mmCIF file of C-alpha atoms in Angstrom:
data_model
loop_
_atom_site.group_PDB
_atom_site.id
_atom_site.type_symbol
_atom_site.label_atom_id
_atom_site.label_comp_id
_atom_site.label_asym_id
_atom_site.label_seq_id
_atom_site.Cartn_x
_atom_site.Cartn_y
_atom_site.Cartn_z
ATOM 1 C CA MET A 1 -38.778 46.979 108.304
ATOM 2 C CA SER A 2 -38.145 44.503 105.488
ATOM 3 C CA GLN A 3 -35.125 42.327 104.927
ATOM 4 C CA TYR A 4 -36.497 41.292 101.531
ATOM 5 C CA VAL A 5 -35.624 43.838 98.871
ATOM 6 C CA LEU A 6 -36.208 43.294 95.144
ATOM 7 C CA ASP A 7 -35.350 45.549 92.232
ATOM 8 C CA ALA A 8 -38.189 45.813 89.734
ATOM 9 C CA GLU A 9 -38.675 47.541 86.390
ATOM 10 C CA VAL A 10 -41.963 48.814 84.984
ATOM 11 C CA ARG A 11 -43.036 46.495 82.170
ATOM 12 C CA VAL A 12 -44.208 48.236 79.004
ATOM 13 C CA GLU A 13 -44.659 45.251 76.689
ATOM 14 C CA LEU A 14 -47.641 43.169 77.794
ATOM 15 C CA GLY A 15 -49.246 39.973 76.518
ATOM 16 C CA THR A 16 -48.331 36.290 76.324
ATOM 17 C CA GLY A 17 -45.563 36.728 73.748
ATOM 18 C CA ALA A 18 -43.866 39.465 75.770
ATOM 19 C CA SER A 19 -44.069 37.385 78.951
ATOM 20 C CA ARG A 20 -42.529 34.415 77.145
ATOM 21 C CA ARG A 21 -39.627 36.559 75.938
ATOM 22 C CA LEU A 22 -39.083 37.838 79.480
ATOM 23 C CA ARG A 23 -38.945 34.323 80.894
ATOM 24 C CA ARG A 24 -36.408 33.301 78.246
ATOM 25 C CA ALA A 25 -34.292 36.250 79.409
ATOM 26 C CA GLU A 26 -34.469 34.965 83.033
ATOM 27 C CA LYS A 27 -36.999 37.629 84.044
ATOM 28 C CA VAL A 28 -40.279 37.189 85.936
ATOM 29 C CA PRO A 29 -43.390 39.156 84.926
ATOM 30 C CA ALA A 30 -45.355 40.514 87.898
ATOM 31 C CA ILE A 31 -48.125 42.921 88.811
ATOM 32 C CA LEU A 32 -48.467 45.317 91.745
ATOM 33 C CA TYR A 33 -51.897 46.456 92.905
ATOM 34 C CA GLY A 34 -53.797 47.742 95.935
ATOM 35 C CA ALA A 35 -53.896 50.762 98.281
ATOM 36 C CA GLY A 36 -56.262 52.521 95.873
ATOM 37 C CA LYS A 37 -53.568 52.973 93.223
ATOM 38 C CA GLU A 38 -53.355 51.820 89.621
ATOM 39 C CA VAL A 39 -52.129 48.340 88.750
ATOM 40 C CA VAL A 40 -48.494 48.401 87.608
ATOM 41 C CA SER A 41 -46.909 45.668 85.459
ATOM 42 C CA LEU A 42 -43.385 44.814 86.562
ATOM 43 C CA THR A 43 -40.362 42.713 85.655
ATOM 44 C CA LEU A 44 -38.029 41.124 88.216
ATOM 45 C CA ASP A 45 -34.819 39.136 88.035
ATOM 46 C CA HIS A 46 -35.746 35.442 88.126
ATOM 47 C CA ASN A 47 -32.573 34.242 89.870
ATOM 48 C CA LYS A 48 -33.004 36.724 92.705
ATOM 49 C CA VAL A 49 -36.679 35.782 93.155
ATOM 50 C CA ILE A 50 -36.082 32.015 93.033
ATOM 51 C CA HIS A 51 -33.332 32.346 95.640
ATOM 52 C CA MET A 52 -35.374 34.600 97.929
ATOM 53 C CA GLN A 53 -38.550 32.519 97.781
ATOM 54 C CA GLU A 54 -36.722 29.524 99.271
ATOM 55 C CA ASP A 55 -37.042 31.333 102.601
ATOM 56 C CA GLU A 56 -40.488 30.886 104.189
ATOM 57 C CA GLY A 57 -40.448 34.517 105.307
ATOM 58 C CA PHE A 58 -40.673 35.652 101.661
ATOM 59 C CA TYR A 59 -44.367 34.748 101.721
ATOM 60 C CA THR A 60 -45.225 36.376 105.047
ATOM 61 C CA HIS A 61 -42.906 39.374 105.397
ATOM 62 C CA ILE A 62 -43.495 42.812 103.989
ATOM 63 C CA LEU A 63 -41.175 43.115 100.991
ATOM 64 C CA THR A 64 -39.618 46.241 99.544
ATOM 65 C CA LEU A 65 -39.834 46.698 95.774
ATOM 66 C CA ASN A 66 -37.427 49.239 94.293
ATOM 67 C CA ILE A 67 -39.241 50.539 91.222
ATOM 68 C CA GLY A 68 -37.332 53.215 89.320
ATOM 69 C CA GLY A 69 -35.850 54.692 92.481
ATOM 70 C CA GLU A 70 -39.097 54.510 94.461
ATOM 71 C CA SER A 71 -39.410 52.049 97.373
ATOM 72 C CA VAL A 72 -42.792 50.370 97.629
ATOM 73 C CA GLU A 73 -43.789 48.056 100.482
ATOM 74 C CA ALA A 74 -45.829 45.028 99.421
ATOM 75 C CA ILE A 75 -46.724 41.432 100.247
ATOM 76 C CA VAL A 76 -46.829 38.423 97.925
ATOM 77 C CA LYS A 77 -50.466 37.582 97.133
ATOM 78 C CA ASP A 78 -49.964 34.934 94.468
ATOM 79 C CA ILE A 79 -47.111 33.014 92.909
ATOM 80 C CA GLN A 80 -47.356 30.896 89.760
ATOM 81 C CA ARG A 81 -44.838 28.177 88.997
ATOM 82 C CA HIS A 82 -43.887 26.121 85.978
ATOM 83 C CA PRO A 83 -45.596 22.688 86.197
ATOM 84 C CA TYR A 84 -42.305 20.753 86.266
ATOM 85 C CA LYS A 85 -39.338 23.115 85.951
ATOM 86 C CA PRO A 86 -37.940 24.997 88.989
ATOM 87 C CA LYS A 87 -39.243 28.253 87.517
ATOM 88 C CA ILE A 88 -41.536 31.000 88.741
ATOM 89 C CA THR A 89 -43.734 32.218 85.907
ATOM 90 C CA HIS A 90 -45.653 35.108 87.514
ATOM 91 C CA LEU A 91 -45.996 37.056 90.773
ATOM 92 C CA ASP A 92 -48.795 39.178 92.219
ATOM 93 C CA PHE A 93 -47.850 41.796 94.805
ATOM 94 C CA GLN A 94 -50.248 43.848 96.919
ATOM 95 C CA ARG A 95 -49.199 47.304 98.106
ATOM 96 C CA VAL A 96 -49.109 47.796 101.853
ATOM 97 C CA ASP A 97 -50.523 50.887 103.534
ATOM 98 C CA ALA A 98 -49.457 51.182 107.199
ATOM 99 C CA SER A 99 -52.950 52.409 108.144
ATOM 100 C CA GLN A 100 -54.906 49.696 106.306
ATOM 101 C CA LYS A 101 -55.355 46.096 107.476
ATOM 102 C CA ILE A 102 -54.011 43.377 105.242
ATOM 103 C CA HIS A 103 -55.659 40.034 104.567
ATOM 104 C CA THR A 104 -53.179 37.189 104.144
ATOM 105 C CA LYS A 105 -52.164 33.691 105.316
ATOM 106 C CA VAL A 106 -49.381 32.798 107.736
ATOM 107 C CA PRO A 107 -47.848 29.335 108.237
ATOM 108 C CA VAL A 108 -48.383 27.277 111.380
ATOM 109 C CA HIS A 109 -45.228 25.932 113.048
ATOM 110 C CA PHE A 110 -45.881 22.805 115.121
ATOM 111 C CA ILE A 111 -43.249 22.529 117.858
ATOM 112 C CA ASN A 112 -42.228 19.739 120.269
ATOM 113 C CA GLU A 113 -43.714 17.009 118.087
ATOM 114 C CA GLU A 114 -40.866 14.689 119.033
ATOM 115 C CA ALA A 115 -41.800 14.856 122.723
ATOM 116 C CA ALA A 116 -45.498 14.348 121.927
ATOM 117 C CA THR A 117 -44.915 11.215 119.819
ATOM 118 C CA LYS A 118 -42.448 9.417 122.118
ATOM 119 C CA GLY A 119 -45.022 6.921 123.408
ATOM 120 C CA GLY A 120 -46.191 6.002 119.916
ATOM 121 C CA ASN A 121 -48.724 8.838 119.645
ATOM 122 C CA THR A 122 -49.278 10.279 116.189
ATOM 123 C CA VAL A 123 -49.854 13.883 115.169
ATOM 124 C CA ALA A 124 -52.518 14.768 112.597
ATOM 125 C CA HIS A 125 -52.147 18.236 111.047
ATOM 126 C CA HIS A 126 -55.465 19.601 109.796
ATOM 127 C CA VAL A 127 -54.122 22.948 108.560
ATOM 128 C CA THR A 128 -50.684 24.252 107.602
ATOM 129 C CA GLU A 129 -51.585 27.959 107.525
ATOM 130 C CA ILE A 130 -54.094 30.343 109.085
ATOM 131 C CA GLU A 131 -55.888 33.134 107.249
ATOM 132 C CA ILE A 132 -55.608 36.406 109.162
ATOM 133 C CA THR A 133 -56.202 40.145 109.040
ATOM 134 C CA CYS A 134 -54.014 42.716 110.813
ATOM 135 C CA LEU A 135 -52.205 45.990 110.343
ATOM 136 C CA PRO A 136 -48.871 45.630 108.483
ATOM 137 C CA ALA A 137 -46.829 46.373 111.621
ATOM 138 C CA GLN A 138 -48.536 43.464 113.438
ATOM 139 C CA LEU A 139 -47.991 40.847 110.714
ATOM 140 C CA PRO A 140 -46.470 37.697 112.295
ATOM 141 C CA GLU A 141 -43.978 35.578 110.349
ATOM 142 C CA PHE A 142 -45.711 32.420 111.605
ATOM 143 C CA VAL A 143 -48.001 31.099 114.351
ATOM 144 C CA GLU A 144 -46.685 28.505 116.813
ATOM 145 C CA VAL A 145 -48.593 25.538 118.253
ATOM 146 C CA ASP A 146 -46.952 23.451 121.000
ATOM 147 C CA VAL A 147 -47.942 19.837 120.303
ATOM 148 C CA ALA A 148 -46.421 18.584 123.585
ATOM 149 C CA ALA A 149 -49.041 20.609 125.485
ATOM 150 C CA ILE A 150 -51.931 18.701 123.848
ATOM 151 C CA ALA A 151 -53.596 15.874 125.792
ATOM 152 C CA VAL A 152 -53.639 12.511 123.994
ATOM 153 C CA GLY A 153 -56.846 12.246 121.988
ATOM 154 C CA ALA A 154 -57.438 16.003 122.058
ATOM 155 C CA THR A 155 -57.750 18.402 119.123
ATOM 156 C CA VAL A 156 -56.553 22.002 119.053
ATOM 157 C CA HIS A 157 -58.959 24.335 117.250
ATOM 158 C CA LEU A 158 -58.445 27.847 115.886
ATOM 159 C CA SER A 159 -59.958 29.315 119.068
ATOM 160 C CA ASP A 160 -57.220 27.554 121.103
ATOM 161 C CA VAL A 161 -54.378 29.107 119.100
ATOM 162 C CA ALA A 162 -52.819 32.203 120.673
ATOM 163 C CA LEU A 163 -52.561 34.862 117.973
ATOM 164 C CA PRO A 164 -50.396 37.974 118.514
ATOM 165 C CA ALA A 165 -52.084 41.218 119.588
ATOM 166 C CA GLY A 166 -54.034 42.834 116.758
ATOM 167 C CA VAL A 167 -54.112 39.659 114.644
ATOM 168 C CA VAL A 168 -57.564 38.230 113.879
ATOM 169 C CA SER A 169 -58.463 34.827 112.398
ATOM 170 C CA VAL A 170 -60.626 35.332 109.304
ATOM 171 C CA GLU A 171 -62.476 32.036 109.860
ATOM 172 C CA LEU A 172 -63.212 32.677 113.561
ATOM 173 C CA ALA A 173 -64.522 36.139 112.707
ATOM 174 C CA LYS A 174 -67.278 34.383 110.710
ATOM 175 C CA GLY A 175 -68.629 32.719 113.869
ATOM 176 C CA ALA A 176 -68.130 29.807 116.271
ATOM 177 C CA ASP A 177 -69.168 27.238 113.638
ATOM 178 C CA HIS A 178 -65.997 28.173 111.699
ATOM 179 C CA ASP A 179 -63.714 27.061 114.546
ATOM 180 C CA GLN A 180 -61.558 24.755 112.427
ATOM 181 C CA ALA A 181 -59.488 21.883 113.785
ATOM 182 C CA VAL A 182 -55.758 22.677 113.631
ATOM 183 C CA VAL A 183 -54.008 19.587 115.010
ATOM 184 C CA THR A 184 -54.909 16.353 116.831
ATOM 185 C CA LEU A 185 -52.673 14.182 119.008
ATOM 186 C CA ASN A 186 -53.810 10.596 118.473
ATOM 187 C CA ALA A 187 -53.081 7.706 120.842
ATOM 188 C CA PRO A 188 -51.235 4.672 119.442
ATOM 189 C CA LYS A 189 -53.557 2.317 117.556
ATOM 190 C CA GLY A 190 -55.334 0.048 119.987
ATOM 191 C CA ALA A 191 -54.569 2.321 122.946
ATOM 192 C CA ALA A 192 -57.258 4.297 124.708
ATOM 193 C CA SER A 193 -57.001 8.039 125.139
ATOM 194 C CA GLU A 194 -56.835 9.479 128.670
ATOM 195 C CA GLU A 195 -60.492 10.428 128.434
ATOM 196 C CA GLU A 196 -61.566 6.943 127.338
ATOM 197 C CA ALA A 197 -59.407 5.313 130.025
ATOM 198 C CA GLU A 198 -61.062 7.496 132.696
ATOM 199 C CA GLU A 199 -64.536 6.613 131.403
ATOM 200 C CA ALA A 200 -63.703 2.896 131.429
ATOM 201 C CA ALA A 201 -62.459 3.183 135.025
ATOM 202 C CA GLU A 202 -65.694 4.812 136.265
#
């Protein structure tokens, strides 16, 4: 199911000093938790992680961790980076159980922006990711919003976004007043939107 496979070792030495030594040895400290099992401290190869995380799918796909010969499916829940060096300093993984829903965020891909902005319109992104819950098998890599299909002056909200079957927006599940704006297509400055032009004509 996963194209992202990482070898991991169980970490015995814990604490700040041990983590610092690991980082000097080009290793990344990590933890694995969830699915009702004990938290396990891990070590991963930094170069492999830094290369893999360049792909957006690393954050949304189910990964496979090889831990001492055992394959564990997990998702990335948190990633800590060095403030100015291209280094990852810590990772949090959550175990995945095929029968239990996962709570995570997926990126929004805005498509056909070029077509939408041809007449001088501008696109305002209000969110870059959507918080969702779903079963692991239903986890989408991203959610697509077609900007060219938006009327000038209109705003697409969460309730307008087509989510795959079995995928639920966490915000929308809280009620209609949590229907966040996702993207707006604005008319060129000084130009009226279609709605305003129609009102002026009446």
